[in-house]
CSV table of C-alpha atoms in Angstrom, one decimal:
chain,number,residue,atom,x,y,z
A,1,MET,CA,106.4,37.3,39.7
A,2,THR,CA,103.4,39.5,39.1
A,3,ALA,CA,100.9,40.5,41.7
A,4,THR,CA,97.3,39.7,41.1
A,5,ARG,CA,94.5,42.0,42.0
A,6,ALA,CA,91.5,40.9,43.9
A,7,ARG,CA,88.6,40.6,41.4
A,8,PRO,CA,85.3,42.3,42.1
A,9,GLY,CA,83.0,39.8,43.7
A,10,GLY,CA,86.0,37.7,44.8
A,11,GLY,CA,87.4,36.9,48.2
A,12,SER,CA,87.5,40.6,49.2
A,13,ARG,CA,83.7,40.8,49.6
A,14,PRO,CA,83.5,38.7,52.8
A,15,ALA,CA,86.3,40.7,54.3
A,16,ALA,CA,84.7,43.9,53.3
A,17,LEU,CA,81.4,42.8,54.9
A,18,LEU,CA,83.1,41.8,58.1
A,19,GLY,CA,84.9,45.1,58.2
A,20,ALA,CA,81.6,47.0,57.7
A,21,LEU,CA,80.0,44.9,60.6
A,22,ALA,CA,82.9,45.8,62.8
A,23,ARG,CA,82.6,49.5,62.1
A,24,SER,CA,78.8,49.8,62.3
A,25,ARG,CA,77.0,48.9,65.6
A,26,GLU,CA,73.7,49.1,63.6
A,27,LEU,CA,74.8,46.4,61.1
A,28,THR,CA,76.2,44.3,63.9
A,29,LEU,CA,72.9,44.4,65.7
A,30,VAL,CA,71.0,43.5,62.6
A,31,ALA,CA,73.3,40.5,62.0
A,32,VAL,CA,73.0,39.3,65.6
A,33,MET,CA,69.2,39.7,65.4
A,34,LEU,CA,69.1,37.5,62.2
A,35,VAL,CA,71.2,34.8,63.9
A,36,LEU,CA,69.1,35.0,67.1
A,37,SER,CA,65.9,34.8,65.0
A,38,ALA,CA,67.1,31.7,63.2
A,39,PHE,CA,68.1,30.0,66.4
A,40,VAL,CA,64.8,30.7,68.2
A,41,THR,CA,62.8,29.7,65.2
A,42,LEU,CA,64.4,26.3,65.3
A,43,ARG,CA,63.3,25.8,68.9
A,44,ALA,CA,60.0,27.7,68.6
A,45,PRO,CA,58.6,27.8,65.1
A,46,ASN,CA,55.9,30.3,66.1
A,47,PHE,CA,58.6,33.0,66.6
A,48,LEU,CA,58.2,34.2,63.0
A,49,ALA,CA,54.4,33.9,63.1
A,50,PRO,CA,52.9,37.2,61.9
A,51,ASP,CA,50.9,37.7,65.1
A,52,ASN,CA,54.0,37.2,67.3
A,53,LEU,CA,56.1,39.6,65.2
A,54,ASP,CA,53.3,42.2,65.3
A,55,GLN,CA,53.3,42.0,69.1
A,56,VAL,CA,57.1,42.2,69.4
A,57,THR,CA,57.4,45.1,67.0
A,58,THR,CA,54.5,47.0,68.5
A,59,LEU,CA,55.9,46.9,72.0
A,60,ALA,CA,59.5,47.6,70.7
A,61,ALA,CA,58.2,50.7,68.9
A,62,ILE,CA,57.1,52.2,72.2
A,63,PHE,CA,60.6,51.6,73.7
A,64,ALA,CA,62.2,52.8,70.5
A,65,ILE,CA,60.5,56.2,70.7
A,66,ALA,CA,61.6,56.6,74.4
A,67,ALA,CA,65.1,55.5,73.4
A,68,VAL,CA,65.3,58.2,70.7
A,69,GLY,CA,64.7,60.8,73.4
A,70,GLU,CA,67.2,59.1,75.7
A,71,ALA,CA,69.8,59.0,72.9
A,72,LEU,CA,69.6,62.8,72.5
A,73,VAL,CA,70.4,63.2,76.2
A,74,VAL,CA,73.2,60.7,76.2
A,75,LEU,CA,74.8,62.3,73.1
A,76,THR,CA,75.4,65.4,75.4
A,77,ARG,CA,77.2,63.3,78.1
A,78,ASN,CA,74.1,63.1,80.3
A,79,VAL,CA,71.4,60.6,81.2
A,80,ASP,CA,67.7,60.8,82.0
A,81,LEU,CA,66.5,58.2,84.5
A,82,SER,CA,63.1,59.8,84.8
A,83,VAL,CA,61.8,58.6,81.4
A,84,GLU,CA,59.9,55.6,82.9
A,85,SER,CA,58.1,57.7,85.5
A,86,THR,CA,57.3,60.3,82.8
A,87,MET,CA,55.8,57.5,80.6
A,88,GLY,CA,53.8,56.2,83.6
A,89,LEU,CA,52.6,59.7,84.6
A,90,ILE,CA,51.5,60.7,81.1
A,91,ALA,CA,49.8,57.3,80.5
A,92,PHE,CA,47.8,57.6,83.7
A,93,ILE,CA,46.9,61.3,83.3
A,94,VAL,CA,45.7,60.9,79.8
A,95,GLY,CA,43.6,57.9,80.8
A,96,ASP,CA,42.2,59.5,83.9
A,97,VAL,CA,41.2,62.7,82.0
A,98,LEU,CA,39.5,60.6,79.3
A,99,ARG,CA,37.7,58.7,82.1
A,100,GLN,CA,36.4,61.8,83.9
A,101,GLN,CA,36.0,64.4,81.2
A,102,HIS,CA,34.2,64.1,77.8
A,103,LEU,CA,36.9,65.7,75.8
A,104,PRO,CA,38.2,64.9,72.3
A,105,VAL,CA,40.9,62.3,72.5
A,106,ALA,CA,43.3,64.4,70.4
A,107,GLU,CA,43.0,67.3,72.8
A,108,VAL,CA,43.8,65.1,75.8
A,109,TRP,CA,46.8,63.7,73.9
A,110,LEU,CA,48.1,67.2,73.3
A,111,LEU,CA,47.6,68.0,77.0
A,112,GLY,CA,49.6,64.9,77.9
A,113,LEU,CA,52.4,65.9,75.5
A,114,ALA,CA,52.5,69.4,76.9
A,115,LEU,CA,52.8,68.0,80.4
A,116,ALA,CA,55.6,65.7,79.3
A,117,LEU,CA,57.4,68.6,77.6
A,118,VAL,CA,57.2,70.5,80.9
A,119,LEU,CA,58.6,67.6,82.9
A,120,GLY,CA,61.5,67.3,80.5
A,121,MET,CA,62.1,71.1,80.6
A,122,ALA,CA,62.1,70.9,84.4
A,123,ASN,CA,64.9,68.3,84.3
A,124,GLY,CA,66.9,70.4,81.8
A,125,ALA,CA,66.4,73.6,83.7
A,126,ILE,CA,67.7,72.2,87.0
A,127,ILE,CA,70.7,70.6,85.4
A,128,THR,CA,71.8,73.6,83.3
A,129,LEU,CA,71.0,76.4,85.8
A,130,PHE,CA,72.3,74.7,89.0
A,131,LYS,CA,75.0,72.6,87.4
A,132,VAL,CA,73.8,69.5,89.1
A,133,PRO,CA,74.8,66.1,87.6
A,134,SER,CA,72.0,64.7,85.4
A,135,ILE,CA,72.1,61.3,87.1
A,136,VAL,CA,71.3,63.0,90.5
A,137,VAL,CA,68.6,65.3,89.1
A,138,THR,CA,66.8,62.6,87.1
A,139,LEU,CA,67.1,60.1,89.9
A,140,GLY,CA,65.2,62.6,92.1
A,141,THR,CA,62.6,63.4,89.5
A,142,LEU,CA,62.2,59.7,88.8
A,143,SER,CA,60.8,59.5,92.3
A,144,ILE,CA,58.9,62.8,92.2
A,145,TYR,CA,57.1,62.1,89.0
A,146,ARG,CA,56.2,58.6,90.2
A,147,GLY,CA,55.0,60.0,93.5
A,148,ILE,CA,52.7,62.4,91.5
A,149,VAL,CA,51.2,59.4,89.8
A,150,PHE,CA,50.4,57.7,93.1
A,151,VAL,CA,48.8,61.0,94.4
A,152,VAL,CA,46.7,61.4,91.3
A,153,ALA,CA,45.7,57.7,91.2
A,154,ASN,CA,44.8,57.6,94.9
A,155,GLY,CA,44.7,53.8,94.8
A,156,SER,CA,42.5,53.7,91.6
A,157,GLN,CA,43.3,52.4,88.1
A,158,VAL,CA,42.1,53.2,84.6
A,159,SER,CA,40.4,50.3,82.9
A,160,LEU,CA,39.8,49.8,79.2
A,161,SER,CA,36.1,50.1,79.9
A,162,ASP,CA,36.6,53.6,81.3
A,163,LEU,CA,38.1,54.8,78.0
A,164,PRO,CA,36.4,55.8,74.8
A,165,ALA,CA,35.2,53.0,72.5
A,166,GLY,CA,37.9,51.8,70.2
A,167,TYR,CA,40.6,53.6,72.1
A,168,SER,CA,43.0,50.6,72.1
A,169,ASN,CA,42.3,49.7,68.4
A,170,PRO,CA,45.5,51.4,67.1
A,171,ALA,CA,47.5,48.9,69.1
A,172,THR,CA,46.3,46.1,66.8
A,173,GLU,CA,45.6,47.8,63.6
A,174,THR,CA,48.0,47.9,60.6
A,175,LEU,CA,48.6,49.9,57.5
A,176,ALA,CA,49.7,47.8,54.5
A,177,GLY,CA,50.5,45.1,57.0
A,178,ILE,CA,52.7,47.3,59.2
A,179,PRO,CA,51.5,48.0,62.8
A,180,TYR,CA,50.5,51.6,63.4
A,181,PHE,CA,52.9,51.9,66.3
A,182,VAL,CA,55.8,50.8,64.1
A,183,ILE,CA,54.9,53.5,61.6
A,184,VAL,CA,54.8,56.2,64.3
A,185,ALA,CA,58.1,55.1,65.6
A,186,ALA,CA,59.6,55.0,62.1
A,187,VAL,CA,58.5,58.5,61.4
A,188,ILE,CA,59.9,59.8,64.7
A,189,VAL,CA,63.2,58.0,64.2
A,190,THR,CA,63.5,59.3,60.6
A,191,VAL,CA,62.7,62.9,61.6
A,192,PHE,CA,65.3,62.9,64.4
A,193,ALA,CA,67.9,61.1,62.4
A,194,LEU,CA,67.7,63.7,59.6
A,195,ALA,CA,67.7,66.5,62.2
A,196,LEU,CA,70.9,65.2,63.8
A,197,ARG,CA,72.6,64.8,60.4
A,198,TYR,CA,71.6,67.9,58.6
A,199,THR,CA,70.6,70.6,61.1
A,200,HIS,CA,72.6,73.1,63.1
A,201,PHE,CA,71.1,71.8,66.3
A,202,GLY,CA,72.2,68.2,65.5
A,203,ARG,CA,75.8,69.3,64.9
A,204,GLN,CA,75.6,71.2,68.2
A,205,LEU,CA,74.5,68.1,70.1
A,206,TYR,CA,77.5,66.1,68.8
A,207,ALA,CA,79.8,69.0,69.5
A,208,VAL,CA,78.7,69.4,73.1
A,209,GLY,CA,79.0,65.6,73.7
A,210,SER,CA,82.4,65.4,72.0
A,211,ASP,CA,84.1,68.3,73.8
A,212,PRO,CA,82.0,70.8,75.8
A,213,GLU,CA,84.8,73.3,76.2
A,214,ALA,CA,85.7,73.3,72.5
A,215,ALA,CA,82.0,73.6,71.6
A,216,SER,CA,81.7,76.6,73.9
A,217,ILE,CA,84.8,78.3,72.4
A,218,ILE,CA,83.3,78.1,68.9
A,219,GLY,CA,80.1,79.7,70.1
A,220,VAL,CA,77.8,76.8,71.0
A,221,ARG,CA,75.5,77.5,73.9
A,222,ASN,CA,76.1,74.3,75.8
A,223,GLY,CA,73.4,75.0,78.4
A,224,TRP,CA,70.7,75.6,75.8
A,225,VAL,CA,71.6,72.4,73.9
A,226,VAL,CA,71.4,70.3,77.0
A,227,PHE,CA,68.1,71.9,78.0
A,228,ALA,CA,66.7,71.3,74.6
A,229,ALA,CA,67.8,67.6,74.7
A,230,PHE,CA,66.1,67.0,78.0
A,231,SER,CA,63.0,68.8,76.8
A,232,LEU,CA,62.7,66.6,73.7
A,233,CYS,CA,63.4,63.5,75.8
A,234,GLY,CA,60.5,64.4,78.0
A,235,LEU,CA,58.3,65.0,75.0
A,236,LEU,CA,59.1,61.7,73.4
A,237,ALA,CA,58.6,59.9,76.7
A,238,GLY,CA,55.2,61.4,76.7
A,239,VAL,CA,54.5,60.0,73.2
A,240,ALA,CA,55.7,56.6,74.5
A,241,GLY,CA,53.5,57.0,77.6
A,242,ILE,CA,50.4,57.6,75.4
A,243,LEU,CA,51.1,54.6,73.3
A,244,TRP,CA,51.7,52.6,76.4
A,245,GLY,CA,48.2,53.4,77.6
A,246,ILE,CA,46.7,52.5,74.2
A,247,GLU,CA,48.7,49.2,74.1
A,248,PHE,CA,47.7,48.0,77.6
A,249,GLY,CA,44.3,49.6,78.1
A,250,THR,CA,44.4,49.1,81.9
A,251,ILE,CA,46.7,51.7,83.4
A,252,TYR,CA,48.1,51.6,87.0
A,253,ALA,CA,50.1,54.0,89.0
A,254,THR,CA,53.0,51.6,88.6
A,255,SER,CA,52.7,51.5,84.8
A,256,ALA,CA,56.1,51.5,83.0
A,257,SER,CA,58.0,50.8,86.3
A,258,GLY,CA,61.4,49.4,85.7
A,259,VAL,CA,61.6,50.1,82.0
A,260,VAL,CA,64.4,52.7,82.3
A,261,LEU,CA,67.0,50.0,82.3
A,262,GLN,CA,65.7,48.6,79.0
A,263,ILE,CA,65.6,52.1,77.5
A,264,VAL,CA,69.2,52.9,78.5
A,265,ALA,CA,70.4,49.5,77.4
A,266,ALA,CA,68.7,50.0,74.0
A,267,VAL,CA,70.6,53.3,73.6
A,268,VAL,CA,74.0,52.0,74.5
A,269,VAL,CA,73.8,48.7,72.7
A,270,GLY,CA,72.6,50.7,69.7
A,271,GLY,CA,76.0,52.4,69.6
A,272,VAL,CA,75.4,55.7,71.4
A,273,ALA,CA,78.5,56.2,73.5
A,274,ILE,CA,77.7,56.8,77.1
A,275,ALA,CA,80.6,59.3,77.1
A,276,GLY,CA,78.7,61.4,74.5
A,277,GLY,CA,79.4,62.7,71.1
A,278,SER,CA,78.8,59.6,68.9
A,279,GLY,CA,76.0,57.4,67.9
A,280,THR,CA,72.7,57.6,66.1
A,281,VAL,CA,69.0,57.5,67.0
A,282,VAL,CA,68.6,54.7,64.3
A,283,GLY,CA,71.0,52.6,66.4
A,284,ALA,CA,69.0,53.3,69.6
A,285,ALA,CA,65.8,52.2,67.8
A,286,ILE,CA,67.4,49.0,66.5
A,287,GLY,CA,68.7,48.4,70.1
A,288,ALA,CA,65.1,48.6,71.3
A,289,LEU,CA,64.0,46.0,68.7
A,290,PHE,CA,67.0,43.8,69.6
A,291,LEU,CA,66.0,43.8,73.3
A,292,GLY,CA,62.4,43.2,72.4
A,293,LEU,CA,63.4,40.1,70.4
A,294,ILE,CA,65.4,38.8,73.4
A,295,ASN,CA,62.4,39.4,75.7
A,296,ASN,CA,60.1,37.5,73.3
A,297,ALA,CA,62.6,34.7,72.8
A,298,LEU,CA,62.8,34.1,76.6
A,299,LEU,CA,59.0,33.8,76.7
A,300,LEU,CA,58.8,31.4,73.8
A,301,LEU,CA,61.7,29.2,75.0
A,302,LEU,CA,60.1,29.1,78.5
A,303,LEU,CA,63.2,30.6,80.1
A,304,PRO,CA,62.9,32.6,83.4
A,305,GLN,CA,62.0,36.2,82.8
A,306,GLU,CA,64.2,37.1,85.7
A,307,LEU,CA,67.1,36.7,83.2
A,308,LEU,CA,66.0,39.9,81.5
A,309,GLN,CA,67.4,42.2,84.2
A,310,ALA,CA,70.7,40.3,84.1
A,311,ILE,CA,70.8,40.5,80.3
A,312,TYR,CA,70.1,44.3,80.3
A,313,GLY,CA,72.8,44.9,82.8
A,314,ALA,CA,75.3,42.7,80.8
A,315,VAL,CA,74.4,44.4,77.6
A,316,ILE,CA,75.1,47.8,79.1
A,317,LEU,CA,78.4,46.7,80.5
A,318,LEU,CA,79.5,45.1,77.2
A,319,ALA,CA,78.5,48.1,75.2
A,320,VAL,CA,80.3,50.6,77.5
A,321,SER,CA,83.4,48.4,77.6
A,322,THR,CA,83.4,48.1,73.8
A,323,ASP,CA,83.2,51.9,73.5
A,324,ALA,CA,86.0,52.3,76.0
A,325,VAL,CA,88.2,50.0,74.1
A,326,VAL,CA,87.5,51.7,70.8
A,327,ARG,CA,88.2,55.2,72.3
A,328,LEU,CA,91.5,53.9,73.7
A,329,ARG,CA,92.5,52.4,70.4
A,330,ASN,CA,91.6,55.6,68.5
A,331,ARG,CA,93.5,57.7,71.0
A,332,ARG,CA,96.6,55.5,70.6
A,333,VAL,CA,96.3,55.7,66.8
A,334,ALA,CA,96.0,59.5,67.0
A,335,GLN,CA,99.1,59.7,69.3
A,336,ALA,CA,101.1,57.5,67.0
A,337,ALA,CA,100.1,59.7,64.0
A,338,ALA,CA,101.1,62.8,65.9
A,339,ARG,CA,104.5,61.3,66.7
């Protein structure tokens, strides 16, 4: 009896596709989003309307940029809970300066980004110099940065009428049919994806997250890498904060409150291991889009928005549990191979 080989294009292709989906969190998310989109479209045909998709992707782009910064931190076995207050602070500061001072918009944006970088550096410095757990430090700065916003705002708000004419136009404008915000997010994701893959700093991030002691032995300056990750996270939160102000126009002291759960959920559901050392910023960005689609689906299907918090929490638990199972399986395989 002769064995027959699987022909190219035969039954092996579905199995190969399923295997690729199982190995790649990004491909899995894309597949789930396609299924979700098909289901929601059957119930709400306007889900795929161009205006609706532009709105979903524009808002998701803001969260994707913040998620890229968060992913850099999580890769080093840390977490930054202060991203939402950084976003809110930068959004309000930029709007308030534009309201009170007749300065070029680009200069004010640079001022906001510089401040965001300083806030991220403050987090990184405290964590690396004083060896305080990042969750404790950023929980504290979450409240501090939000408190600064309330002091600066002093009960006021920035309205769209206070801002330069056309300030919010980029939120609705497109280039070749693609929203400006999506283009900005795509550029940022691409730059950091290439940096993580091809630069020495990218390899150091993964090394620190995988095994800090081993990384230190081979000459990696762990403290500097963690400091740089938090600094970049603050900078990208500043970018997201500026876009937040452009998107909503009216900016309050409470702007961006509560979004940290969505940002962290986007990172972990996108495949960045909460234990550090694995994952991609592309996955984090896709995770942001995935959660944005869920948010929009709830609106179109007239389901309670209170479900969002439960969904975000469930997504985090599911992603963390999946990573734990994968790590346990890999450890057992490695032990079996060693024996």
